Amino acid sequence: MFDGLSGMVMKKLLSLITCVWIVSTAGHEIFSSTDQIMQLVEEERYLLDIFKEYIDVEEENLNTLKAIHKRLTQLSNFEDSEEIMNDPVAAYKLIRRLRNEWLSIVNSTQESLYEVFQNLLHSDVLKIPSNDDLEGAALGLIELQEIYKLYPEDMIEGYFSSDEAFHVGLVAYEQEKFQLAFHWFLYSLEMLFQDSSVTKQQLLYYLSFSAYKFGSLSVAIDFIVQRLNLDPTDENARYLLTLYRLHHFRSSDPDIYTLKRESTDSYGALCRGETYRRQRALSCRYSTGGGNPRLILAPLKEEIEWDEPRIIRYHDIISDKEIELLKDLSRPQLSRSKIYSGISKIRVSQSVFLDENDTVVARVSQRIADATGLSMETAEKLHVQNYGIGGKYEPHYDAWYQANERIATFLIYMSDVKIGGATVFPKVGVALQPKKGSAVFWYNLEKNGDVDLRTEHAGCPVFVGNKWVANKWIHEFGQEFRRPCSLSEWE
C-alpha cells in the first residue's frame, strides 16, 4: 500500500493513531470528568508526535506547518499534567487548544498529497474535543465563578487570552448570566492585543448589552458611548444609546461590578465556608458494629459529624490500594451521570455502577454492611463518580417517595480535594470536607418511613483538585429487623 520512506512514515503514523485511539476516552463531554482531562494531556502528546511525522514526509511544504507545530509545542505543558488536571482554568485552555488549534491544522493541510493524513486528522478519529466539550468546560468555569463569587482574575494563574475570556463570556451571556458575562468581557478588553480575533468594537457592544440586561443602565450607556466614539456613524449604537437613556429614567441601577454574596443562598454559603454551625461538641470512638465478629480485632474509627439528622463519618474505611483498584475498574466504563429522568443537568460528573461480583467491590460492600449493620441484599450496586471541571451535584434528596425507598446513603471519599468539593446539607448548615479513605453515612428516611427533609444535600463545585467518590444506596426492604419502623408520625 505504501512504498519507500513515505510508506514507512505513514505506517508509523497509523501506529501512533492507533495508540491515540486506545488511550483516548475523550469522545463527548470530557469536561464532566477531571480524570479524562488528564488523559487529554497524553492525547496531545501523541497528536504532536503524529504531526511531526507528517512534517518529515513533506519537507517542501513545511513552512506553515512548522510554525503551527512550534506554537502548539510552546503552548503544551507535559511536565505539569497533574496541575492541568487540578486547575479548571488550565483544563479549559487545554480543551480549547485541542478543539481550535488542532482543527486549524486540518485547514492548513488541505493541499497535502497525503489524503490518509487528512483522514487521520478528522476529529471523530482522534477524539478531538467537540464544541460541546468546549462549552461544557466554559460552563464549569462559570459555575465556579457563580458559587464561589469569583472574578476572572481570582481564577486565572498565568496567561489567559482575550479570545479565551471572550468565549467564556459568550457562554455566560447565552446562559443569561449577564453579570458574570460582563466580567469576562471586561477581562477580555483588558487583555486585548493586536492579534486577538475579537475586536474592541465587539467587546464594547457586549459589555453594554450585558450591563443593560443586568439592569445597570449607566454602565450600559458608558460603554455604548465608548463604541460611538470609535465610530460616530454606527447607527445601531446610536439606537441603543437612545433606548438605554429612555429606560434609565424608569429603573434602578444595580452595581454590576460587584459580585454580591446572597445570605439566603445557604448552598452557596456553605460551599464558600461562610456558615458551619455545630449543635454541640460531638464524639469519636472505635466501633465494632455491635459486636460484629469481623470488627472485633479491627474496629472502625467512627466520628459523629452531626446529631439531627445523624451523620457519621468512618475514617480509614477503605485503603489506598482498594481505591486505585476501584478507579481502574471504573475508568473504561465512565459515562455522563444520569438521574431518573436521563442525563443530569444538576450533576456534572461521570459515573459507573460496578459489578458486585468483583472481589474488591464485594469486599467494600461487605465492609459497608458491617459498619452500618444493614443488609445489602436490596442495595444498589456500588456507584463510582469522577467529577469534572466545576464538578458539582446541586441540592437534592436521595429518597424519592417510592416503593423500596433508599433508606440510607453511604458515601466514600476516594480522593482529597484541594479547594471545593464539600458535601453540604443546606437545611441544617452542615459542610463535610472530602477526606480520602473516609466515608459518611446517614439515613434518608425517618423511622416512620417518611423522607427526612433535613437530608437534602449537595456536592459543591470542585475548584482545584480531582474528586472521586463511591456511593452505596441502601434500600429499605430487608431492614425490617435491623432498623425497626416506628408508628409515631414524629420519628
GROMACS .gro file of C-alpha atoms in nm:
model
  491
    1MET     CA    1   0.000   0.000   0.000
    2PHE     CA    2   0.281   0.244   0.088
    3ASP     CA    3   0.631   0.245  -0.069
    4GLY     CA    4   0.971   0.381   0.035
    5LEU     CA    5   1.032   0.637   0.310
    6SER     CA    6   0.683   0.785   0.291
    7GLY     CA    7   0.538   0.436   0.329
    8MET     CA    8   0.742   0.373   0.644
    9VAL     CA    9   0.637   0.708   0.786
   10MET     CA   10   0.269   0.654   0.706
   11LYS     CA   11   0.280   0.313   0.873
   12LYS     CA   12   0.427   0.480   1.180
   13LEU     CA   13   0.152   0.742   1.166
   14LEU     CA   14  -0.110   0.469   1.158
   15SER     CA   15   0.055   0.307   1.458
   16LEU     CA   16   0.054   0.634   1.650
   17ILE     CA   17  -0.310   0.695   1.560
   18THR     CA   18  -0.399   0.351   1.697
   19CYS     CA   19  -0.225   0.442   2.023
   20VAL     CA   20  -0.418   0.770   2.042
   21TRP     CA   21  -0.749   0.594   1.979
   22ILE     CA   22  -0.678   0.337   2.251
   23VAL     CA   23  -0.551   0.591   2.507
   24SER     CA   24  -0.824   0.846   2.445
   25THR     CA   25  -1.155   0.827   2.622
   26ALA     CA   26  -1.230   1.182   2.519
   27GLY     CA   27  -1.536   1.146   2.297
   28HIS     CA   28  -1.807   1.380   2.416
   29GLU     CA   29  -1.842   1.562   2.748
   30ILE     CA   30  -1.477   1.540   2.853
   31PHE     CA   31  -1.546   1.834   3.083
   32SER     CA   32  -1.759   1.612   3.311
   33SER     CA   33  -1.456   1.410   3.432
   34THR     CA   34  -1.127   1.559   3.551
   35ASP     CA   35  -0.966   1.217   3.516
   36GLN     CA   36  -1.029   1.235   3.143
   37ILE     CA   37  -0.878   1.584   3.135
   38MET     CA   38  -0.552   1.422   3.249
   39GLN     CA   39  -0.579   1.169   2.966
   40LEU     CA   40  -0.609   1.460   2.722
   41VAL     CA   41  -0.255   1.563   2.814
   42GLU     CA   42  -0.131   1.228   2.682
   43GLU     CA   43  -0.352   1.261   2.376
   44GLU     CA   44  -0.199   1.599   2.298
   45ARG     CA   45   0.148   1.443   2.324
   46TYR     CA   46   0.050   1.177   2.067
   47LEU     CA   47  -0.105   1.440   1.843
   48LEU     CA   48   0.222   1.630   1.836
   49ASP     CA   49   0.412   1.311   1.752
   50ILE     CA   50   0.177   1.242   1.460
   51PHE     CA   51   0.211   1.593   1.335
   52LYS     CA   52   0.594   1.577   1.347
   53GLU     CA   53   0.598   1.253   1.145
   54TYR     CA   54   0.382   1.414   0.880
   55ILE     CA   55   0.619   1.710   0.864
   56ASP     CA   56   0.907   1.471   0.791
   57VAL     CA   57   0.721   1.341   0.484
   58GLU     CA   58   0.651   1.683   0.324
   59GLU     CA   59   0.972   1.882   0.366
   60GLU     CA   60   0.893   2.104   0.065
   61ASN     CA   61   0.560   2.215   0.213
   62LEU     CA   62   0.658   2.275   0.576
   63ASN     CA   63   0.683   2.649   0.635
   64THR     CA   64   0.325   2.695   0.756
   65LEU     CA   65   0.303   2.357   0.925
   66LYS     CA   66   0.626   2.401   1.124
   67ALA     CA   67   0.505   2.736   1.251
   68ILE     CA   68   0.184   2.573   1.382
   69HIS     CA   69   0.380   2.288   1.543
   70LYS     CA   70   0.614   2.532   1.715
   71ARG     CA   71   0.324   2.729   1.856
   72LEU     CA   72   0.146   2.418   1.983
   73THR     CA   73   0.466   2.284   2.140
   74GLN     CA   74   0.517   2.612   2.325
   75LEU     CA   75   0.158   2.610   2.450
   76SER     CA   76   0.169   2.249   2.571
   77ASN     CA   77   0.289   2.156   2.919
   78PHE     CA   78   0.364   1.786   2.961
   79GLU     CA   79   0.555   1.826   3.286
   80ASP     CA   80   0.259   1.958   3.485
   81SER     CA   81  -0.017   1.719   3.381
   82GLU     CA   82  -0.140   1.687   3.741
   83GLU     CA   83  -0.155   2.067   3.770
   84ILE     CA   84  -0.365   2.080   3.450
   85MET     CA   85  -0.595   1.810   3.587
   86ASN     CA   86  -0.642   2.003   3.914
   87ASP     CA   87  -0.674   2.352   3.763
   88PRO     CA   88  -1.010   2.415   3.589
   89VAL     CA   89  -0.870   2.716   3.401
   90ALA     CA   90  -0.574   2.515   3.266
   91ALA     CA   91  -0.815   2.234   3.175
   92TYR     CA   92  -1.035   2.479   2.984
   93LYS     CA   93  -0.729   2.610   2.797
   94LEU     CA   94  -0.623   2.253   2.710
   95ILE     CA   95  -0.968   2.165   2.574
   96ARG     CA   96  -0.988   2.493   2.381
   97ARG     CA   97  -0.641   2.436   2.233
   98LEU     CA   98  -0.725   2.083   2.127
   99ARG     CA   99  -1.060   2.195   1.986
  100ASN     CA  100  -0.949   2.508   1.795
  101GLU     CA  101  -0.579   2.467   1.718
  102TRP     CA  102  -0.592   2.108   1.601
  103LEU     CA  103  -0.892   2.168   1.381
  104SER     CA  104  -0.697   2.455   1.222
  105ILE     CA  105  -0.432   2.201   1.122
  106VAL     CA  106  -0.694   2.026   0.909
  107ASN     CA  107  -0.745   2.351   0.718
  108SER     CA  108  -0.369   2.416   0.690
  109THR     CA  109  -0.302   2.081   0.522
  110GLN     CA  110  -0.578   2.090   0.260
  111GLU     CA  111  -0.316   2.099  -0.017
  112SER     CA  112  -0.140   1.790   0.116
  113LEU     CA  113  -0.079   1.495  -0.118
  114TYR     CA  114  -0.139   1.256   0.169
  115GLU     CA  115  -0.515   1.215   0.198
  116VAL     CA  116  -0.463   0.946   0.459
  117PHE     CA  117  -0.320   1.204   0.693
  118GLN     CA  118  -0.620   1.426   0.626
  119ASN     CA  119  -0.848   1.142   0.734
  120LEU     CA  120  -0.639   1.077   1.043
  121LEU     CA  121  -0.675   1.438   1.149
  122HIS     CA  122  -1.053   1.411   1.143
  123SER     CA  123  -1.187   1.490   1.489
  124ASP     CA  124  -1.401   1.174   1.505
  125VAL     CA  125  -1.091   0.958   1.463
  126LEU     CA  126  -0.865   1.148   1.701
  127LYS     CA  127  -1.136   1.218   1.956
  128ILE     CA  128  -1.060   1.591   1.940
  129PRO     CA  129  -1.287   1.768   2.191
  130SER     CA  130  -1.623   1.864   2.044
  131ASN     CA  131  -1.776   2.209   2.064
  132ASP     CA  132  -2.000   2.073   2.340
  133ASP     CA  133  -1.686   1.979   2.535
  134LEU     CA  134  -1.551   2.331   2.495
  135GLU     CA  135  -1.877   2.491   2.604
  136GLY     CA  136  -1.904   2.246   2.893
  137ALA     CA  137  -1.558   2.346   3.015
  138ALA     CA  138  -1.657   2.712   2.994
  139LEU     CA  139  -1.978   2.639   3.188
  140GLY     CA  140  -1.765   2.471   3.454
  141LEU     CA  141  -1.568   2.793   3.498
  142ILE     CA  142  -1.892   2.991   3.515
  143GLU     CA  143  -2.037   2.757   3.779
  144LEU     CA  144  -1.724   2.803   3.991
  145GLN     CA  145  -1.745   3.177   3.948
  146GLU     CA  146  -2.113   3.183   4.043
  147ILE     CA  147  -2.094   2.963   4.353
  148TYR     CA  148  -1.766   3.097   4.492
  149LYS     CA  149  -1.832   3.461   4.384
  150LEU     CA  150  -1.504   3.494   4.196
  151TYR     CA  151  -1.379   3.747   3.946
  152PRO     CA  152  -1.188   3.617   3.643
  153GLU     CA  153  -0.867   3.750   3.798
  154ASP     CA  154  -0.928   3.530   4.105
  155MET     CA  155  -0.946   3.216   3.891
  156ILE     CA  156  -0.664   3.270   3.644
  157GLU     CA  157  -0.297   3.194   3.704
  158GLY     CA  158  -0.075   3.273   3.411
  159TYR     CA  159  -0.185   3.392   3.069
  160PHE     CA  160  -0.549   3.377   2.961
  161SER     CA  161  -0.603   3.538   2.622
  162SER     CA  162  -0.861   3.794   2.522
  163ASP     CA  163  -1.021   3.542   2.285
  164GLU     CA  164  -1.046   3.278   2.559
  165ALA     CA  165  -1.208   3.523   2.801
  166PHE     CA  166  -1.445   3.642   2.528
  167HIS     CA  167  -1.558   3.283   2.462
  168VAL     CA  168  -1.631   3.219   2.831
  169GLY     CA  169  -1.822   3.549   2.838
  170LEU     CA  170  -2.031   3.445   2.538
  171VAL     CA  171  -2.124   3.117   2.706
  172ALA     CA  172  -2.224   3.304   3.024
  173TYR     CA  173  -2.424   3.551   2.815
  174GLU     CA  174  -2.610   3.269   2.636
  175GLN     CA  175  -2.695   3.124   2.979
  176GLU     CA  176  -2.836   3.467   3.075
  177LYS     CA  177  -2.576   3.509   3.348
  178PHE     CA  178  -2.521   3.868   3.244
  179GLN     CA  179  -2.318   3.992   3.540
  180LEU     CA  180  -2.071   3.706   3.506
  181ALA     CA  181  -2.055   3.758   3.129
  182PHE     CA  182  -1.982   4.129   3.187
  183HIS     CA  183  -1.676   4.047   3.397
  184TRP     CA  184  -1.538   3.807   3.134
  185PHE     CA  185  -1.590   4.068   2.859
  186LEU     CA  186  -1.420   4.327   3.080
  187TYR     CA  187  -1.124   4.095   3.133
  188SER     CA  188  -1.113   4.028   2.757
  189LEU     CA  189  -1.099   4.403   2.693
  190GLU     CA  190  -0.810   4.442   2.936
  191MET     CA  191  -0.618   4.159   2.764
  192LEU     CA  192  -0.691   4.277   2.409
  193PHE     CA  193  -0.392   4.265   2.173
  194GLN     CA  194  -0.343   4.334   1.804
  195ASP     CA  195  -0.352   3.964   1.712
  196SER     CA  196  -0.677   3.893   1.900
  197SER     CA  197  -0.968   3.763   1.696
  198VAL     CA  198  -1.221   3.961   1.897
  199THR     CA  199  -1.226   4.337   1.840
  200LYS     CA  200  -1.265   4.628   2.077
  201GLN     CA  201  -1.587   4.722   1.898
  202GLN     CA  202  -1.737   4.378   1.966
  203LEU     CA  203  -1.637   4.387   2.331
  204LEU     CA  204  -1.786   4.733   2.385
  205TYR     CA  205  -2.113   4.610   2.236
  206TYR     CA  206  -2.125   4.301   2.458
  207LEU     CA  207  -2.026   4.499   2.767
  208SER     CA  208  -2.312   4.739   2.703
  209PHE     CA  209  -2.556   4.453   2.625
  210SER     CA  210  -2.461   4.267   2.945
  211ALA     CA  211  -2.494   4.577   3.162
  212TYR     CA  212  -2.832   4.658   3.004
  213LYS     CA  213  -2.964   4.304   3.057
  214PHE     CA  214  -2.843   4.314   3.418
  215GLY     CA  215  -3.021   4.646   3.470
  216SER     CA  216  -2.713   4.864   3.513
  217LEU     CA  217  -2.815   5.134   3.266
  218SER     CA  218  -2.550   5.392   3.349
  219VAL     CA  219  -2.276   5.135   3.276
  220ALA     CA  220  -2.452   5.029   2.955
  221ILE     CA  221  -2.461   5.393   2.844
  222ASP     CA  222  -2.093   5.442   2.927
  223PHE     CA  223  -1.980   5.151   2.708
  224ILE     CA  224  -2.209   5.231   2.414
  225VAL     CA  225  -2.078   5.588   2.420
  226GLN     CA  226  -1.725   5.447   2.400
  227ARG     CA  227  -1.840   5.245   2.099
  228LEU     CA  228  -1.977   5.559   1.934
  229ASN     CA  229  -1.651   5.741   1.999
  230LEU     CA  230  -1.476   5.475   1.789
  231ASP     CA  231  -1.730   5.506   1.507
  232PRO     CA  232  -1.972   5.803   1.525
  233THR     CA  233  -2.154   5.670   1.215
  234ASP     CA  234  -2.268   5.348   1.388
  235GLU     CA  235  -2.649   5.371   1.367
  236ASN     CA  236  -2.705   5.061   1.585
  237ALA     CA  237  -2.501   5.214   1.865
  238ARG     CA  238  -2.699   5.540   1.834
  239TYR     CA  239  -3.026   5.349   1.859
  240LEU     CA  240  -2.905   5.158   2.165
  241LEU     CA  241  -2.791   5.479   2.334
  242THR     CA  242  -3.138   5.629   2.285
  243LEU     CA  243  -3.300   5.311   2.419
  244TYR     CA  244  -3.072   5.297   2.724
  245ARG     CA  245  -3.131   5.662   2.813
  246LEU     CA  246  -3.507   5.615   2.784
  247HIS     CA  247  -3.502   5.319   3.025
  248HIS     CA  248  -3.251   5.482   3.256
  249PHE     CA  249  -3.510   5.721   3.395
  250ARG     CA  250  -3.750   5.436   3.472
  251SER     CA  251  -3.538   5.194   3.672
  252SER     CA  252  -3.288   5.148   3.950
  253ASP     CA  253  -2.922   5.098   3.865
  254PRO     CA  254  -2.770   4.790   4.038
  255ASP     CA  255  -2.392   4.763   4.071
  256ILE     CA  256  -2.273   4.523   3.800
  257TYR     CA  257  -1.909   4.550   3.903
  258THR     CA  258  -1.954   4.389   4.248
  259LEU     CA  259  -2.036   4.018   4.288
  260LYS     CA  260  -2.262   4.014   4.593
  261ARG     CA  261  -2.298   3.713   4.820
  262GLU     CA  262  -2.662   3.647   4.897
  263SER     CA  263  -2.715   3.540   5.259
  264THR     CA  264  -3.030   3.347   5.160
  265ASP     CA  265  -2.826   3.109   4.941
  266SER     CA  266  -2.731   2.855   5.208
  267TYR     CA  267  -2.595   2.609   4.948
  268GLY     CA  268  -2.350   2.863   4.807
  269ALA     CA  269  -2.266   2.999   5.153
  270LEU     CA  270  -2.181   2.652   5.283
  271CYS     CA  271  -1.966   2.584   4.976
  272ARG     CA  272  -1.779   2.908   5.040
  273GLY     CA  273  -1.729   2.815   5.406
  274GLU     CA  274  -1.933   3.109   5.533
  275THR     CA  275  -2.163   2.911   5.763
  276TYR     CA  276  -2.095   2.598   5.960
  277ARG     CA  277  -2.255   2.554   6.295
  278ARG     CA  278  -2.231   2.257   6.528
  279GLN     CA  279  -2.511   2.178   6.768
  280ARG     CA  280  -2.273   2.066   7.039
  281ALA     CA  281  -1.935   1.902   7.083
  282LEU     CA  282  -1.961   1.565   6.913
  283SER     CA  283  -1.771   1.243   6.970
  284CYS     CA  284  -1.530   0.991   6.820
  285ARG     CA  285  -1.499   0.624   6.911
  286TYR     CA  286  -1.389   0.281   6.797
  287SER     CA  287  -1.689   0.077   6.686
  288THR     CA  288  -1.733  -0.298   6.648
  289GLY     CA  289  -2.079  -0.259   6.493
  290GLY     CA  290  -2.250  -0.402   6.800
  291GLY     CA  291  -2.009  -0.694   6.834
  292ASN     CA  292  -1.965  -0.788   6.468
  293PRO     CA  293  -1.701  -1.068   6.460
  294ARG     CA  294  -1.527  -0.910   6.161
  295LEU     CA  295  -1.474  -0.588   6.357
  296ILE     CA  296  -1.362  -0.725   6.693
  297LEU     CA  297  -0.991  -0.723   6.602
  298ALA     CA  298  -1.016  -0.427   6.364
  299PRO     CA  299  -1.277  -0.184   6.497
  300LEU     CA  300  -1.390   0.106   6.284
  301LYS     CA  301  -1.295   0.468   6.357
  302GLU     CA  302  -1.634   0.634   6.395
  303GLU     CA  303  -1.696   1.008   6.430
  304ILE     CA  304  -2.036   1.169   6.483
  305GLU     CA  305  -2.040   1.465   6.242
  306TRP     CA  306  -2.397   1.576   6.321
  307ASP     CA  307  -2.676   1.495   6.566
  308GLU     CA  308  -3.003   1.560   6.385
  309PRO     CA  309  -3.006   1.419   6.128
  310ARG     CA  310  -2.740   1.181   6.249
  311ILE     CA  311  -2.439   1.185   6.016
  312ILE     CA  312  -2.148   0.951   6.090
  313ARG     CA  313  -1.801   0.960   5.936
  314TYR     CA  314  -1.593   0.641   5.922
  315HIS     CA  315  -1.221   0.710   5.894
  316ASP     CA  316  -0.985   0.475   5.704
  317ILE     CA  317  -1.282   0.270   5.582
  318ILE     CA  318  -1.102   0.187   5.257
  319SER     CA  319  -0.733   0.150   5.171
  320ASP     CA  320  -0.538   0.340   4.906
  321LYS     CA  321  -0.486   0.014   4.716
  322GLU     CA  322  -0.860  -0.058   4.711
  323ILE     CA  323  -0.927   0.296   4.593
  324GLU     CA  324  -0.689   0.259   4.300
  325LEU     CA  325  -0.841  -0.075   4.208
  326LEU     CA  326  -1.190   0.077   4.206
  327LYS     CA  327  -1.067   0.364   3.988
  328ASP     CA  328  -0.904   0.121   3.745
  329LEU     CA  329  -1.230  -0.076   3.723
  330SER     CA  330  -1.429   0.242   3.664
  331ARG     CA  331  -1.220   0.434   3.409
  332PRO     CA  332  -1.306   0.226   3.098
  333GLN     CA  333  -1.678   0.242   3.180
  334LEU     CA  334  -1.730   0.604   3.290
  335SER     CA  335  -2.016   0.790   3.121
  336ARG     CA  336  -2.205   1.112   3.193
  337SER     CA  337  -2.402   1.080   3.517
  338LYS     CA  338  -2.776   1.024   3.490
  339ILE     CA  339  -3.077   1.067   3.715
  340TYR     CA  340  -3.418   0.902   3.684
  341SER     CA  341  -3.520   1.137   3.401
  342GLY     CA  342  -3.200   1.090   3.197
  343ILE     CA  343  -2.874   1.286   3.160
  344SER     CA  344  -2.826   1.501   3.467
  345LYS     CA  345  -2.803   1.879   3.432
  346ILE     CA  346  -2.766   1.929   3.807
  347ARG     CA  347  -2.478   1.682   3.837
  348VAL     CA  348  -2.153   1.741   3.643
  349SER     CA  349  -1.967   1.413   3.670
  350GLN     CA  350  -1.907   1.079   3.501
  351SER     CA  351  -2.004   0.763   3.678
  352VAL     CA  352  -2.049   0.387   3.661
  353PHE     CA  353  -2.221   0.115   3.865
  354LEU     CA  354  -1.965  -0.157   3.935
  355ASP     CA  355  -2.026  -0.533   3.919
  356GLU     CA  356  -2.073  -0.669   4.269
  357ASN     CA  357  -1.913  -0.998   4.164
  358ASP     CA  358  -1.572  -0.830   4.154
  359THR     CA  359  -1.364  -0.925   4.460
  360VAL     CA  360  -1.275  -0.568   4.560
  361VAL     CA  361  -1.629  -0.437   4.510
  362ALA     CA  362  -1.772  -0.727   4.711
  363ARG     CA  363  -1.521  -0.663   4.991
  364VAL     CA  364  -1.614  -0.294   5.008
  365SER     CA  365  -1.986  -0.375   5.011
  366GLN     CA  366  -1.934  -0.621   5.295
  367ARG     CA  367  -1.746  -0.355   5.492
  368ILE     CA  368  -2.038  -0.116   5.443
  369ALA     CA  369  -2.276  -0.383   5.574
  370ASP     CA  370  -2.052  -0.438   5.877
  371ALA     CA  371  -2.028  -0.065   5.952
  372THR     CA  372  -2.399   0.013   5.918
  373GLY     CA  373  -2.549  -0.314   6.039
  374LEU     CA  374  -2.780  -0.305   5.736
  375SER     CA  375  -2.849  -0.571   5.475
  376MET     CA  376  -2.703  -0.523   5.126
  377GLU     CA  377  -2.949  -0.765   4.965
  378THR     CA  378  -3.161  -0.493   4.803
  379ALA     CA  379  -2.892  -0.222   4.792
  380GLU     CA  380  -2.786  -0.071   4.461
  381LYS     CA  381  -2.450  -0.155   4.307
  382LEU     CA  382  -2.151   0.050   4.416
  383HIS     CA  383  -2.168   0.375   4.219
  384VAL     CA  384  -1.831   0.540   4.142
  385GLN     CA  385  -1.815   0.902   4.024
  386ASN     CA  386  -1.542   1.132   3.899
  387TYR     CA  387  -1.638   1.498   3.895
  388GLY     CA  388  -1.547   1.733   3.609
  389ILE     CA  389  -1.448   2.096   3.562
  390GLY     CA  390  -1.652   2.278   3.825
  391GLY     CA  391  -1.794   1.932   3.907
  392LYS     CA  392  -2.095   1.952   4.135
  393TYR     CA  393  -2.426   1.798   4.234
  394GLU     CA  394  -2.690   2.058   4.316
  395PRO     CA  395  -2.918   2.021   4.625
  396HIS     CA  396  -3.125   1.703   4.605
  397TYR     CA  397  -3.269   1.414   4.806
  398ASP     CA  398  -3.158   1.054   4.766
  399ALA     CA  399  -3.509   0.932   4.860
  400TRP     CA  400  -3.797   0.981   4.616
  401TYR     CA  401  -4.117   0.859   4.792
  402GLN     CA  402  -4.127   0.526   4.608
  403ALA     CA  403  -4.157   0.158   4.693
  404ASN     CA  404  -3.844   0.004   4.847
  405GLU     CA  405  -3.705   0.352   4.908
  406ARG     CA  406  -3.339   0.441   4.963
  407ILE     CA  407  -3.335   0.419   5.339
  408ALA     CA  408  -2.970   0.526   5.376
  409THR     CA  409  -2.666   0.658   5.190
  410PHE     CA  410  -2.303   0.554   5.238
  411LEU     CA  411  -2.067   0.797   5.063
  412ILE     CA  412  -1.698   0.705   5.030
  413TYR     CA  413  -1.437   0.972   4.953
  414MET     CA  414  -1.177   0.825   4.719
  415SER     CA  415  -0.966   1.141   4.698
  416ASP     CA  416  -0.883   1.459   4.881
  417VAL     CA  417  -0.986   1.784   4.711
  418LYS     CA  418  -0.761   2.088   4.743
  419ILE     CA  419  -1.036   2.350   4.717
  420GLY     CA  420  -1.412   2.290   4.699
  421GLY     CA  421  -1.597   1.962   4.661
  422ALA     CA  422  -1.756   1.960   5.008
  423THR     CA  423  -2.076   1.765   5.079
  424VAL     CA  424  -2.321   2.016   5.228
  425PHE     CA  425  -2.664   1.989   5.390
  426PRO     CA  426  -2.827   2.333   5.334
  427LYS     CA  427  -3.130   2.268   5.557
  428VAL     CA  428  -2.915   2.220   5.869
  429GLY     CA  429  -2.595   2.407   5.782
  430VAL     CA  430  -2.353   2.114   5.763
  431ALA     CA  431  -2.042   2.113   5.543
  432LEU     CA  432  -1.837   1.792   5.523
  433GLN     CA  433  -1.496   1.811   5.358
  434PRO     CA  434  -1.375   1.522   5.140
  435LYS     CA  435  -1.109   1.316   5.314
  436LYS     CA  436  -0.953   1.032   5.120
  437GLY     CA  437  -1.026   0.691   5.270
  438SER     CA  438  -1.316   0.812   5.484
  439ALA     CA  439  -1.691   0.775   5.433
  440VAL     CA  440  -2.004   0.945   5.563
  441PHE     CA  441  -2.333   0.770   5.639
  442TRP     CA  442  -2.684   0.897   5.705
  443TYR     CA  443  -3.045   0.776   5.695
  444ASN     CA  444  -3.266   0.933   5.427
  445LEU     CA  445  -3.588   0.816   5.594
  446GLU     CA  446  -3.743   0.877   5.932
  447LYS     CA  447  -3.829   0.560   6.127
  448ASN     CA  448  -4.192   0.604   6.023
  449GLY     CA  449  -4.090   0.580   5.656
  450ASP     CA  450  -4.122   0.949   5.566
  451VAL     CA  451  -3.839   1.122   5.382
  452ASP     CA  452  -3.624   1.317   5.628
  453LEU     CA  453  -3.633   1.661   5.467
  454ARG     CA  454  -3.323   1.765   5.660
  455THR     CA  455  -3.117   1.527   5.445
  456GLU     CA  456  -3.129   1.746   5.136
  457HIS     CA  457  -2.763   1.763   5.034
  458ALA     CA  458  -2.533   1.873   4.755
  459GLY     CA  459  -2.182   1.833   4.622
  460CYS     CA  460  -2.007   2.171   4.598
  461PRO     CA  461  -1.821   2.251   4.274
  462VAL     CA  462  -1.461   2.130   4.263
  463PHE     CA  463  -1.245   2.441   4.231
  464VAL     CA  464  -0.897   2.288   4.250
  465GLY     CA  465  -0.839   1.912   4.258
  466ASN     CA  466  -0.979   1.582   4.138
  467LYS     CA  467  -1.284   1.444   4.319
  468TRP     CA  468  -1.360   1.071   4.321
  469VAL     CA  469  -1.642   0.927   4.532
  470ALA     CA  470  -1.829   0.597   4.560
  471ASN     CA  471  -2.193   0.577   4.672
  472LYS     CA  472  -2.384   0.287   4.816
  473TRP     CA  473  -2.758   0.350   4.823
  474ILE     CA  474  -2.918   0.107   5.068
  475HIS     CA  475  -3.289   0.025   5.027
  476GLU     CA  476  -3.547  -0.039   5.297
  477PHE     CA  477  -3.652  -0.394   5.204
  478GLY     CA  478  -3.461  -0.636   5.427
  479GLN     CA  479  -3.403  -0.382   5.706
  480GLU     CA  480  -3.726  -0.459   5.899
  481PHE     CA  481  -3.543  -0.611   6.197
  482ARG     CA  482  -3.220  -0.412   6.157
  483ARG     CA  483  -3.388  -0.073   6.175
  484PRO     CA  484  -3.741  -0.132   6.303
  485CYS     CA  485  -4.018   0.104   6.188
  486SER     CA  486  -4.193   0.343   6.424
  487LEU     CA  487  -4.567   0.405   6.437
  488SER     CA  488  -4.512   0.762   6.556
  489GLU     CA  489  -4.555   1.034   6.294
  490TRP     CA  490  -4.282   1.234   6.467
  491GLU     CA  491  -3.990   0.991   6.427
   0.00000   0.00000   0.00000
